[in-house]
Tab-separated table of C-alpha atoms and ligand atoms in Angstrom:
chain	number	residue	atom	x	y	z
A	1	MET	CA	-17.746	-14.209	-3.435
A	2	ASP	CA	-21.055	-15.058	-1.770
A	3	ALA	CA	-22.923	-16.180	-4.861
A	4	TYR	CA	-20.503	-18.924	-5.814
A	5	ASP	CA	-20.511	-22.488	-4.691
A	6	VAL	CA	-16.795	-23.154	-4.586
A	7	ARG	CA	-16.960	-26.635	-3.066
A	8	GLY	CA	-14.625	-28.903	-4.985
A	9	LYS	CA	-13.610	-26.051	-7.278
A	10	THR	CA	-9.990	-25.097	-7.807
A	11	VAL	CA	-9.642	-21.421	-6.977
A	12	LEU	CA	-6.553	-19.445	-7.981
A	13	CYS	CA	-6.269	-16.708	-5.432
A	14	ARG	CA	-3.736	-13.908	-6.001
A	15	VAL	CA	-2.662	-12.357	-2.715
A	16	ASP	CA	-0.134	-9.665	-1.823
A	17	ILE	CA	1.941	-10.984	1.055
A	18	ASN	CA	5.095	-9.109	0.090
A	19	GLN	CA	6.859	-8.416	3.394
A	20	PRO	CA	10.244	-7.161	4.523
A	21	VAL	CA	12.578	-10.178	4.660
A	22	ASP	CA	15.691	-10.804	6.719
A	23	ARG	CA	17.694	-12.640	4.102
A	24	VAL	CA	20.303	-13.895	6.562
A	25	SER	CA	17.868	-15.767	8.813
A	26	GLY	CA	15.254	-16.258	6.091
A	27	THR	CA	12.534	-14.855	8.317
A	28	LEU	CA	9.913	-12.179	7.727
A	29	LYS	CA	10.268	-8.921	9.631
A	30	SER	CA	6.545	-8.189	9.495
A	31	VAL	CA	3.494	-10.313	8.758
A	32	ASN	CA	0.740	-7.681	8.549
A	33	ARG	CA	-0.085	-8.377	4.905
A	34	ILE	CA	-0.211	-12.129	5.508
A	35	ARG	CA	-2.619	-11.537	8.385
A	36	ALA	CA	-4.768	-9.317	6.165
A	37	CYS	CA	-5.412	-12.018	3.554
A	38	VAL	CA	-6.419	-14.659	6.110
A	39	PRO	CA	-10.210	-13.994	5.961
A	40	THR	CA	-10.387	-14.669	2.202
A	41	VAL	CA	-8.207	-17.772	2.329
A	42	ARG	CA	-10.063	-19.146	5.353
A	43	GLU	CA	-13.456	-18.537	3.765
A	44	LEU	CA	-12.497	-20.264	0.516
A	45	ALA	CA	-11.025	-23.250	2.367
A	46	ASP	CA	-13.972	-23.451	4.795
A	47	ARG	CA	-16.322	-23.514	1.850
A	48	GLY	CA	-14.515	-26.531	0.442
A	49	ALA	CA	-12.478	-24.973	-2.346
A	50	LYS	CA	-9.062	-26.240	-3.397
A	51	VAL	CA	-7.167	-23.033	-2.795
A	52	VAL	CA	-4.066	-22.207	-4.841
A	53	LEU	CA	-2.319	-19.042	-3.681
A	54	LEU	CA	-0.211	-16.970	-6.048
A	55	ALA	CA	2.019	-14.313	-4.532
A	56	HIS	CA	5.157	-12.296	-5.152
A	57	GLN	CA	7.947	-11.401	-2.757
A	58	GLY	CA	10.155	-8.457	-3.636
A	59	SER	CA	10.851	-7.274	-7.123
A	60	ASP	CA	13.470	-7.107	-9.810
A	61	ILE	CA	14.004	-3.465	-8.942
A	62	GLU	CA	14.444	-3.999	-5.196
A	63	TYR	CA	16.542	-7.158	-5.209
A	64	LYS	CA	17.155	-6.918	-1.520
A	65	ASN	CA	13.841	-8.586	-0.765
A	66	PHE	CA	13.452	-10.797	-3.833
A	67	TYR	CA	12.944	-14.115	-2.090
A	68	THR	CA	11.079	-17.397	-1.969
A	69	THR	CA	7.577	-17.445	-0.484
A	70	ALA	CA	8.399	-20.553	1.624
A	71	PRO	CA	8.496	-18.623	4.941
A	72	HIS	CA	5.143	-17.055	4.103
A	73	ALA	CA	3.534	-20.493	3.884
A	74	ALA	CA	4.696	-21.313	7.416
A	75	VAL	CA	3.367	-18.008	8.795
A	76	LEU	CA	0.065	-18.399	6.984
A	77	SER	CA	-0.265	-21.950	8.337
A	78	GLU	CA	0.053	-20.609	11.860
A	79	LEU	CA	-2.420	-17.774	11.331
A	80	LEU	CA	-4.958	-20.005	9.597
A	81	GLU	CA	-4.420	-22.825	12.066
A	82	ARG	CA	-4.363	-25.290	9.230
A	83	GLU	CA	-1.683	-26.665	6.968
A	84	VAL	CA	-0.626	-24.517	4.039
A	85	LYS	CA	1.291	-26.626	1.554
A	86	PHE	CA	4.182	-25.050	-0.308
A	87	ILE	CA	5.881	-25.980	-3.574
A	88	ASP	CA	9.065	-24.367	-4.879
A	89	ASP	CA	7.663	-24.031	-8.371
A	90	VAL	CA	5.163	-21.730	-10.063
A	91	THR	CA	4.102	-23.094	-13.442
A	92	GLY	CA	6.165	-26.265	-13.959
A	93	PRO	CA	5.013	-29.895	-13.804
A	94	ALA	CA	5.655	-30.062	-10.036
A	95	ALA	CA	3.398	-27.083	-9.326
A	96	ARG	CA	0.701	-28.380	-11.648
A	97	GLN	CA	0.817	-31.845	-10.069
A	98	ALA	CA	0.571	-30.301	-6.600
A	99	ILE	CA	-2.504	-28.352	-7.738
A	100	ARG	CA	-4.134	-31.464	-9.211
A	101	SER	CA	-3.541	-33.390	-5.975
A	102	LEU	CA	-5.321	-30.849	-3.761
A	103	LYS	CA	-8.353	-32.064	-1.820
A	104	ASN	CA	-11.358	-29.955	-0.897
A	105	GLY	CA	-10.460	-27.368	1.735
A	106	GLU	CA	-6.701	-27.661	1.220
A	107	VAL	CA	-4.464	-24.661	0.662
A	108	LEU	CA	-1.309	-24.555	-1.486
A	109	LEU	CA	1.046	-21.593	-1.853
A	110	LEU	CA	3.141	-21.545	-5.024
A	111	ASP	CA	6.614	-20.042	-5.011
A	112	ASN	CA	7.316	-16.371	-5.758
A	113	VAL	CA	5.440	-15.679	-8.967
A	114	ARG	CA	8.111	-13.118	-9.905
A	115	PHE	CA	10.556	-15.986	-10.395
A	116	CYS	CA	8.778	-16.036	-13.779
A	117	SER	CA	10.264	-13.182	-15.808
A	118	GLU	CA	6.885	-12.148	-17.217
A	119	GLU	CA	5.838	-11.093	-13.715
A	120	GLN	CA	8.727	-8.702	-13.278
A	121	THR	CA	8.431	-4.952	-13.331
A	122	LEU	CA	10.863	-4.564	-16.234
A	123	PHE	CA	8.727	-6.921	-18.302
A	124	GLU	CA	5.653	-4.888	-17.413
A	125	THR	CA	7.140	-1.477	-18.097
A	126	LYS	CA	9.125	-2.374	-21.234
A	127	LEU	CA	6.664	-4.692	-23.003
A	128	CYS	CA	3.394	-3.118	-21.888
A	129	LEU	CA	1.303	-6.196	-22.739
A	130	THR	CA	-2.445	-5.821	-23.049
A	131	HIS	CA	-4.552	-7.981	-20.750
A	132	GLU	CA	-5.349	-10.212	-23.731
A	133	GLN	CA	-1.641	-10.696	-24.358
A	134	GLN	CA	-1.077	-11.324	-20.649
A	135	ALA	CA	-3.540	-14.204	-20.912
A	136	LYS	CA	-1.105	-15.870	-23.334
A	137	THR	CA	1.863	-15.860	-20.972
A	138	GLN	CA	3.176	-18.992	-19.227
A	139	VAL	CA	1.654	-18.178	-15.854
A	140	VAL	CA	-1.862	-17.933	-17.239
A	141	GLU	CA	-1.606	-20.609	-19.942
A	142	LYS	CA	-0.194	-23.231	-17.561
A	143	LEU	CA	-2.349	-22.526	-14.509
A	144	ALA	CA	-5.729	-21.336	-15.810
A	145	PRO	CA	-6.706	-24.731	-17.346
A	146	LEU	CA	-6.401	-26.285	-13.862
A	147	ALA	CA	-8.687	-23.716	-12.222
A	148	ASP	CA	-12.397	-22.933	-12.116
A	149	LEU	CA	-12.234	-19.482	-10.614
A	150	TYR	CA	-9.810	-16.586	-10.101
A	151	VAL	CA	-9.994	-14.456	-6.956
A	152	CYS	CA	-7.888	-11.331	-6.678
A	153	ASP	CA	-7.274	-10.307	-3.080
A	154	ALA	CA	-4.112	-8.336	-3.829
A	155	PHE	CA	-5.278	-4.749	-3.484
A	156	ALA	CA	-1.731	-3.712	-2.558
A	157	ALA	CA	-0.572	-4.890	-6.012
A	158	ALA	CA	-3.627	-3.674	-7.927
A	159	HIS	CA	-1.638	-0.910	-9.625
A	160	ARG	CA	0.545	-3.523	-11.340
A	161	ASP	CA	-0.219	-4.612	-14.870
A	162	GLN	CA	1.079	-8.185	-14.708
A	163	PRO	CA	-0.300	-11.564	-15.852
A	164	SER	CA	-0.945	-13.023	-12.393
A	165	LEU	CA	-3.006	-9.908	-11.642
A	166	CYS	CA	-4.650	-8.966	-14.943
A	167	GLY	CA	-4.353	-12.002	-17.261
A	168	PHE	CA	-6.550	-14.623	-15.588
A	169	GLU	CA	-9.600	-12.348	-15.830
A	170	GLN	CA	-9.537	-12.909	-19.592
A	171	VAL	CA	-10.072	-16.642	-19.299
A	172	LEU	CA	-11.656	-17.410	-15.928
A	173	PRO	CA	-14.682	-16.168	-13.993
A	174	SER	CA	-13.085	-13.721	-11.582
A	175	MET	CA	-13.862	-11.734	-8.495
A	176	MET	CA	-12.436	-9.615	-5.714
A	177	GLY	CA	-11.465	-11.258	-2.456
A	178	ARG	CA	-12.693	-9.954	0.900
A	179	LEU	CA	-9.634	-7.795	1.594
A	180	PHE	CA	-9.654	-6.260	-1.882
A	181	GLU	CA	-13.350	-5.531	-1.538
A	182	GLN	CA	-12.845	-3.935	1.875
A	183	GLU	CA	-9.922	-1.730	0.844
A	184	PHE	CA	-11.708	-0.739	-2.349
A	185	CYS	CA	-14.897	0.203	-0.489
A	186	VAL	CA	-13.185	2.059	2.352
A	187	ILE	CA	-11.079	4.175	0.020
A	188	SER	CA	-13.826	4.866	-2.526
A	189	GLY	CA	-16.126	5.795	0.360
A	190	ILE	CA	-13.668	8.400	1.566
A	191	MET	CA	-13.116	9.804	-1.895
A	192	GLU	CA	-16.795	10.014	-2.774
A	193	ALA	CA	-18.571	10.951	0.413
A	194	PRO	CA	-16.332	11.473	3.432
A	195	GLU	CA	-17.847	12.544	6.716
A	196	ARG	CA	-16.724	16.133	7.214
A	197	PRO	CA	-14.526	17.747	8.241
A	198	CYS	CA	-12.212	15.457	6.252
A	199	VAL	CA	-8.530	15.884	7.004
A	200	PHE	CA	-5.570	14.518	5.068
A	201	VAL	CA	-2.283	14.273	6.926
A	202	LEU	CA	0.496	14.085	4.360
A	203	GLY	CA	4.132	13.776	5.304
A	204	GLY	CA	7.018	11.435	4.675
A	205	ALA	CA	9.511	11.355	1.880
A	206	LYS	CA	7.592	10.114	-1.194
A	207	VAL	CA	7.157	13.628	-2.439
A	208	ALA	CA	5.816	12.955	-5.930
A	209	ASP	CA	3.071	10.713	-4.555
A	210	ALA	CA	2.172	13.157	-1.792
A	211	PHE	CA	1.827	16.050	-4.226
A	212	LEU	CA	-0.271	13.980	-6.599
A	213	MET	CA	-2.541	13.011	-3.718
A	214	MET	CA	-2.716	16.570	-2.406
A	215	GLU	CA	-3.757	17.928	-5.803
A	216	THR	CA	-6.407	15.236	-6.234
A	217	VAL	CA	-8.042	15.547	-2.843
A	218	LEU	CA	-8.013	19.353	-2.985
A	219	SER	CA	-9.226	19.781	-6.549
A	220	GLY	CA	-11.892	17.090	-6.097
A	221	GLY	CA	-13.078	18.718	-2.872
A	222	THR	CA	-12.483	15.586	-0.767
A	223	ALA	CA	-10.137	17.281	1.707
A	224	ASP	CA	-11.266	20.139	3.928
A	225	LYS	CA	-7.766	20.450	5.328
A	226	VAL	CA	-4.356	19.021	4.454
A	227	LEU	CA	-1.933	18.935	7.383
A	228	THR	CA	1.632	18.711	6.152
A	229	GLY	CA	4.800	17.301	7.662
A	230	GLY	CA	8.019	15.567	6.673
A	231	LEU	CA	9.761	16.450	3.464
A	232	VAL	CA	6.436	17.511	1.958
A	233	ALA	CA	6.155	20.369	4.468
A	234	ASN	CA	9.772	21.382	3.934
A	235	ILE	CA	9.116	21.780	0.225
A	236	LEU	CA	5.959	23.836	0.773
A	237	LEU	CA	7.780	26.067	3.271
A	238	ALA	CA	10.619	26.579	0.796
A	239	ALA	CA	8.053	27.527	-1.860
A	240	LYS	CA	6.781	30.246	0.471
A	241	GLY	CA	10.325	31.553	0.709
A	242	GLU	CA	10.821	30.340	4.274
A	243	GLN	CA	14.244	29.317	5.537
A	244	ILE	CA	14.317	25.536	6.009
A	245	GLY	CA	18.073	25.250	6.450
A	246	ALA	CA	20.841	24.405	4.056
A	247	SER	CA	20.874	20.655	4.615
A	248	SER	CA	17.086	20.325	4.078
A	249	LEU	CA	17.428	22.230	0.834
A	250	ALA	CA	20.443	20.200	-0.248
A	251	PHE	CA	18.496	16.981	0.452
A	252	ILE	CA	15.551	18.199	-1.645
A	253	LYS	CA	17.861	19.098	-4.544
A	254	LYS	CA	19.830	15.857	-4.306
A	255	SER	CA	16.575	13.857	-4.460
A	256	GLY	CA	15.484	15.802	-7.553
A	257	TYR	CA	12.486	17.267	-5.725
A	258	ASP	CA	13.233	20.936	-6.462
A	259	VAL	CA	10.572	20.851	-9.199
A	260	PHE	CA	8.037	20.430	-6.426
A	261	ILE	CA	9.090	23.719	-4.898
A	262	GLU	CA	7.979	25.390	-8.152
A	263	LYS	CA	4.827	23.238	-8.315
A	264	SER	CA	3.927	24.255	-4.781
A	265	VAL	CA	3.588	27.932	-5.619
A	266	PRO	CA	0.325	27.720	-7.628
A	267	LEU	CA	-0.972	25.018	-5.278
A	268	LEU	CA	-0.512	27.308	-2.279
A	269	GLU	CA	-2.070	30.233	-4.150
A	270	ARG	CA	-5.134	28.201	-4.996
A	271	TYR	CA	-5.592	26.142	-1.841
A	272	GLY	CA	-3.692	28.215	0.719
A	273	ASP	CA	-6.722	28.192	3.028
A	274	LYS	CA	-6.774	24.406	3.144
A	275	ILE	CA	-3.092	23.500	3.183
A	276	VAL	CA	-1.747	23.775	6.724
A	277	LEU	CA	1.997	24.311	7.094
A	278	PRO	CA	4.099	23.784	10.223
A	279	LEU	CA	4.373	26.738	12.624
A	280	ASP	CA	7.634	25.472	14.038
A	281	ALA	CA	10.177	22.795	13.313
A	282	ALA	CA	12.843	20.676	14.967
A	283	TYR	CA	16.444	20.166	13.946
A	284	LEU	CA	19.547	18.779	15.645
A	285	ASP	CA	22.343	20.953	16.994
A	286	ALA	CA	26.056	20.132	16.646
A	287	THR	CA	25.862	17.743	19.606
A	288	GLY	CA	22.863	15.888	18.170
A	289	ARG	CA	20.373	17.442	20.577
A	290	ARG	CA	16.842	18.337	19.458
A	291	VAL	CA	16.225	22.072	19.074
A	292	GLU	CA	12.949	23.706	18.046
A	293	ALA	CA	12.473	27.006	16.251
A	294	ASP	CA	9.492	28.887	14.869
A	295	VAL	CA	9.193	29.042	11.117
A	296	GLY	CA	10.923	32.311	10.261
A	297	SER	CA	13.665	31.719	12.806
A	298	ILE	CA	15.099	28.440	11.542
A	299	PRO	CA	18.879	28.853	11.294
A	300	ALA	CA	20.365	28.779	7.802
A	301	ASP	CA	22.674	25.901	8.650
A	302	ALA	CA	19.964	23.646	10.156
A	303	GLY	CA	18.196	20.643	8.682
A	304	VAL	CA	14.488	20.263	9.486
A	305	LEU	CA	13.773	16.698	10.601
A	306	ASP	CA	10.447	17.021	12.445
A	307	ILE	CA	7.558	19.356	13.118
A	308	GLY	CA	7.773	21.317	16.379
A	309	GLN	CA	5.524	21.168	19.461
A	310	LYS	CA	3.327	24.122	18.459
A	311	THR	CA	2.591	22.452	15.142
A	312	ALA	CA	1.906	19.142	16.846
A	313	LEU	CA	-0.593	20.856	19.141
A	314	LEU	CA	-2.321	22.569	16.215
A	315	TYR	CA	-2.549	19.303	14.252
A	316	GLU	CA	-3.861	17.452	17.315
A	317	THR	CA	-6.754	19.938	17.556
A	318	VAL	CA	-7.623	19.683	13.860
A	319	ILE	CA	-7.578	15.877	14.053
A	320	LYS	CA	-9.679	15.899	17.213
A	321	ASN	CA	-12.390	17.927	15.470
A	322	ALA	CA	-12.350	15.902	12.254
A	323	LYS	CA	-14.874	13.250	11.235
A	324	THR	CA	-12.555	11.596	8.707
A	325	ALA	CA	-8.763	11.534	8.838
A	326	PHE	CA	-6.497	9.941	6.283
A	327	VAL	CA	-2.774	9.731	6.957
A	328	ASN	CA	0.102	8.893	4.653
A	329	GLY	CA	3.688	9.653	5.642
A	330	PRO	CA	5.228	10.473	9.040
A	331	MET	CA	5.770	14.028	10.323
A	332	GLY	CA	9.506	13.564	10.746
A	333	VAL	CA	12.330	11.072	10.980
A	334	PHE	CA	10.369	9.053	13.535
A	335	GLU	CA	12.906	6.230	13.501
A	336	LYS	CA	15.162	8.345	15.748
A	337	PRO	CA	14.072	9.344	19.289
A	338	GLU	CA	15.161	12.990	18.836
A	339	THR	CA	12.899	13.485	15.844
A	340	GLU	CA	9.852	11.330	16.605
A	341	LEU	CA	7.910	13.822	18.736
A	342	GLY	CA	5.759	15.146	15.882
A	343	THR	CA	4.836	11.746	14.471
A	344	LYS	CA	4.143	10.333	17.926
A	345	ALA	CA	1.864	13.260	18.865
A	346	VAL	CA	-0.050	13.245	15.587
A	347	TRP	CA	-0.401	9.458	15.611
A	348	ARG	CA	-1.688	9.483	19.189
A	349	ALA	CA	-4.225	12.122	18.182
A	350	LEU	CA	-5.287	9.878	15.304
A	351	GLY	CA	-5.686	7.007	17.749
A	352	ALA	CA	-7.767	9.108	20.140
A	353	THR	CA	-10.056	11.035	17.755
A	354	GLU	CA	-13.670	10.086	17.128
A	355	ALA	CA	-12.970	10.500	13.408
A	356	TYR	CA	-12.804	7.517	11.093
A	357	THR	CA	-9.073	7.118	10.533
A	358	VAL	CA	-7.333	5.462	7.603
A	359	VAL	CA	-3.604	4.787	7.602
A	360	GLY	CA	-1.734	4.067	4.371
A	361	GLY	CA	1.958	3.610	3.543
A	362	GLY	CA	4.609	1.221	4.840
A	363	ASP	CA	6.355	3.612	7.226
A	364	SER	CA	3.065	5.025	8.452
A	365	ILE	CA	1.963	1.505	9.349
A	366	THR	CA	5.313	0.916	11.074
A	367	ALA	CA	4.722	4.083	13.132
A	368	THR	CA	1.223	2.857	14.017
A	369	GLU	CA	2.696	-0.429	15.254
A	370	LYS	CA	5.546	1.338	17.065
A	371	TYR	CA	3.136	3.491	19.079
A	372	GLY	CA	0.776	0.593	19.792
A	373	LEU	CA	-2.152	2.125	17.902
A	374	VAL	CA	-3.106	-0.656	15.484
A	375	GLU	CA	-6.376	-1.341	17.312
A	376	LYS	CA	-7.187	2.364	17.591
A	377	MET	CA	-7.227	3.148	13.889
A	378	GLY	CA	-10.331	2.790	11.752
A	379	TYR	CA	-8.600	1.102	8.873
A	380	ILE	CA	-5.025	0.197	8.027
A	381	CYS	CA	-4.648	-0.153	4.295
A	382	THR	CA	-2.159	-2.735	3.045
A	383	GLY	CA	-1.641	-0.942	-0.248
A	384	GLY	CA	1.033	1.709	-0.770
A	385	GLY	CA	1.456	2.373	-4.491
A	386	ALA	CA	-2.012	1.017	-5.247
A	387	LEU	CA	-3.616	3.243	-2.643
A	388	ILE	CA	-1.935	6.317	-4.067
A	389	ARG	CA	-2.876	5.431	-7.643
A	390	PHE	CA	-6.425	4.826	-6.486
A	391	LEU	CA	-6.589	8.112	-4.607
A	392	THR	CA	-5.518	9.993	-7.705
A	393	GLY	CA	-8.645	8.730	-9.411
A	394	GLU	CA	-6.897	6.527	-11.968
A	395	GLU	CA	-8.527	3.172	-12.646
A	396	LEU	CA	-6.317	0.403	-11.300
A	397	PRO	CA	-5.309	-2.233	-13.898
A	398	VAL	CA	-6.711	-5.059	-11.749
A	399	VAL	CA	-10.054	-3.286	-11.357
A	400	LYS	CA	-10.207	-2.838	-15.125
A	401	ALA	CA	-9.430	-6.544	-15.618
A	402	LEU	CA	-12.085	-7.574	-13.087
A	403	ARG	CA	-14.663	-5.404	-14.834
A	404	HIS	CA	-13.820	-7.181	-18.071
A	405	ALA	CA	-14.330	-10.585	-16.436
A	406	ALA	CA	-17.639	-9.491	-14.942
A	407	LYS	CA	-18.925	-8.751	-18.457
A	408	LYS	CA	-17.391	-11.790	-20.088
A	409	PHE	CA	-18.523	-14.287	-17.442
A	410	PRO	CA	-21.773	-12.762	-16.179
A	411	GLU	CA	-22.993	-15.989	-14.575
A	412	GLY	CA	-19.569	-16.912	-13.310
A	413	GLU	CA	-19.441	-19.779	-15.826
B	1	LIG	P1	5.040	5.910	3.933
B	1	LIG	O1	5.921	4.670	3.811
B	1	LIG	O2	4.209	5.906	5.150
B	1	LIG	O3	4.287	6.158	2.670
B	1	LIG	P2	7.239	7.602	3.178
B	1	LIG	O4	7.970	6.396	2.682
B	1	LIG	O5	6.785	8.598	2.191
B	1	LIG	O6	6.038	7.169	4.128
B	1	LIG	O7	8.184	8.403	4.202
B	1	LIG	C1	8.765	7.816	5.329
B	1	LIG	C2	10.189	8.283	5.530
B	1	LIG	O8	10.253	9.707	5.519
B	1	LIG	C3	10.727	7.862	6.868
B	1	LIG	O9	11.816	6.981	6.667
B	1	LIG	C4	11.165	9.172	7.537
B	1	LIG	O10	12.388	9.040	8.212
B	1	LIG	C5	11.303	10.088	6.356
B	1	LIG	N1	11.154	11.496	6.726
B	1	LIG	C6	10.153	12.071	7.404
B	1	LIG	N2	10.357	13.384	7.583
B	1	LIG	C7	11.536	13.675	7.007
B	1	LIG	C8	12.305	14.866	6.858
B	1	LIG	N3	11.895	16.026	7.352
B	1	LIG	N4	13.479	14.786	6.192
B	1	LIG	C9	13.903	13.590	5.702
B	1	LIG	N5	13.216	12.432	5.789
B	1	LIG	C10	12.051	12.468	6.445
B	2	LIG	MG1	7.796	4.353	2.915
C-alpha cells in the first residue's frame, strides 16, 4: 500500500468482520476481527482516502448469523475513534450516492454484501464463475466505476471465490491490506522456513481439516512434531486399535469420520515418529465427575472428552522446547470445567514458551481469550477456513486474483 498516493481517491476495501451475533439484542459477541482490520482502515483514512468498506456477516448456509453490518459500523467507529458511516444498501442508488458524497478521510461501511445473492456460498459453489465473469456481476459493475483502487484485507475470507473478493481485481488496481499482508507473511514464513523444532498442536472437532493439515505439514517437512488432542486424537487412537470408549466411537461414526480411522493407519505407519498421541485421557463417570485413565485402560463404556494430566505434561515439555508452535483446535471440550484441563495446560504452555506461537481457528481463539493469553501469543490468525486452505498449499482464490491485478495494472493505473 505504501507506493500509492490515495489522497482523494475512492478506495473499496473488502474486510472480513464476520463475528458471532446475538440476534435478540442485535449485538456482536466478539469484535476481534473488527479490531484486526483497524490498522488498514485507519491508514487509508489518515492518508486522505475516501474509504468504502465491503463486508459480509454470516452466510446462506449458517443462517443463524446472517445479519446486517450496522452494529459493526458502531464498533468500528469506537475502535477507530472516528465516525464510520453506515448505509443499509450495497449496490443500489442509495449506496452509490453515499459513496459519491464521501469526503477525504471519511469511512463508509456498506451493508452485508451477502444480501446480494451473487455473494452467497450457493451461488459460488453451484455457478463456479470465473474471475472474469465475477467482474460482470452487480456488485462489481455498480461499485467499481465509483472507485480508484481495491484493497483486500479479508484474509479470513480469502478461500472464497466471490465477486467482492475476486471480481474487482479484474477491473481495478488492487492490493493486499495490512492485515492480509501480515497473515500471509506469517503463515508462509512458517510453512517455508520455520525455526525448529516446529510443533503443530492439532485438536478440536474439524477432523477433515486437521487431517489435511497434518498430511501437508508432515509430508512437506514443516512439522517436526504433531501433538494431537480432541477428536483428532481419538481417531488416531482408534486407528491404533486402542479402546476410546463406546460413546467416542459412536460420535465419530455419527459424524461420518470413520473414514479417517482408515486414513490414519498409513499416516501413523509413515510418520509414527512425529505424530504424538495422548498417553492418558479423561472422561466423565455416571455422576459427571472427571476421571482419568491411561490409554490401554480406558473403559469400554467411556467417552473421551479431554487429554489426561500425563499427556498435558508431555505436551507442555515439547512446547517449551519448541522454537515454533502452531495450534489449531482445543485438546478437549474446554467449554466445560470438567474437561478443560488439557486445553488450559497446553494453552498456558503456549503462552509461556519462548517459541513463536500462532493460533488459528475460532474455538482456539476463544480458548486463548478465556485463559487471558491473547497478549502472550506470537500471532492470532483471524482466518479459519482460509488458514487451513493456505496451510495445505493450495493457492487461495483471492491471492490468484491479486496476482492477476498486479500483472494487469503494473503501475497501479
Ligand atoms: P477451532 O474452531 O479452533 O478450529 P474446532 O472447531 O475444530 O476448533 O473444534 C472445537 C470444538 O471441538 C470445541 O467445541 C470442543 O468442545 C470440541 N472438542 C474438543 N475435543 C473433543 C472431544 N474429545 N470430543 C468431542 N468434541 C471435542
Ligand atoms: Mg471451531
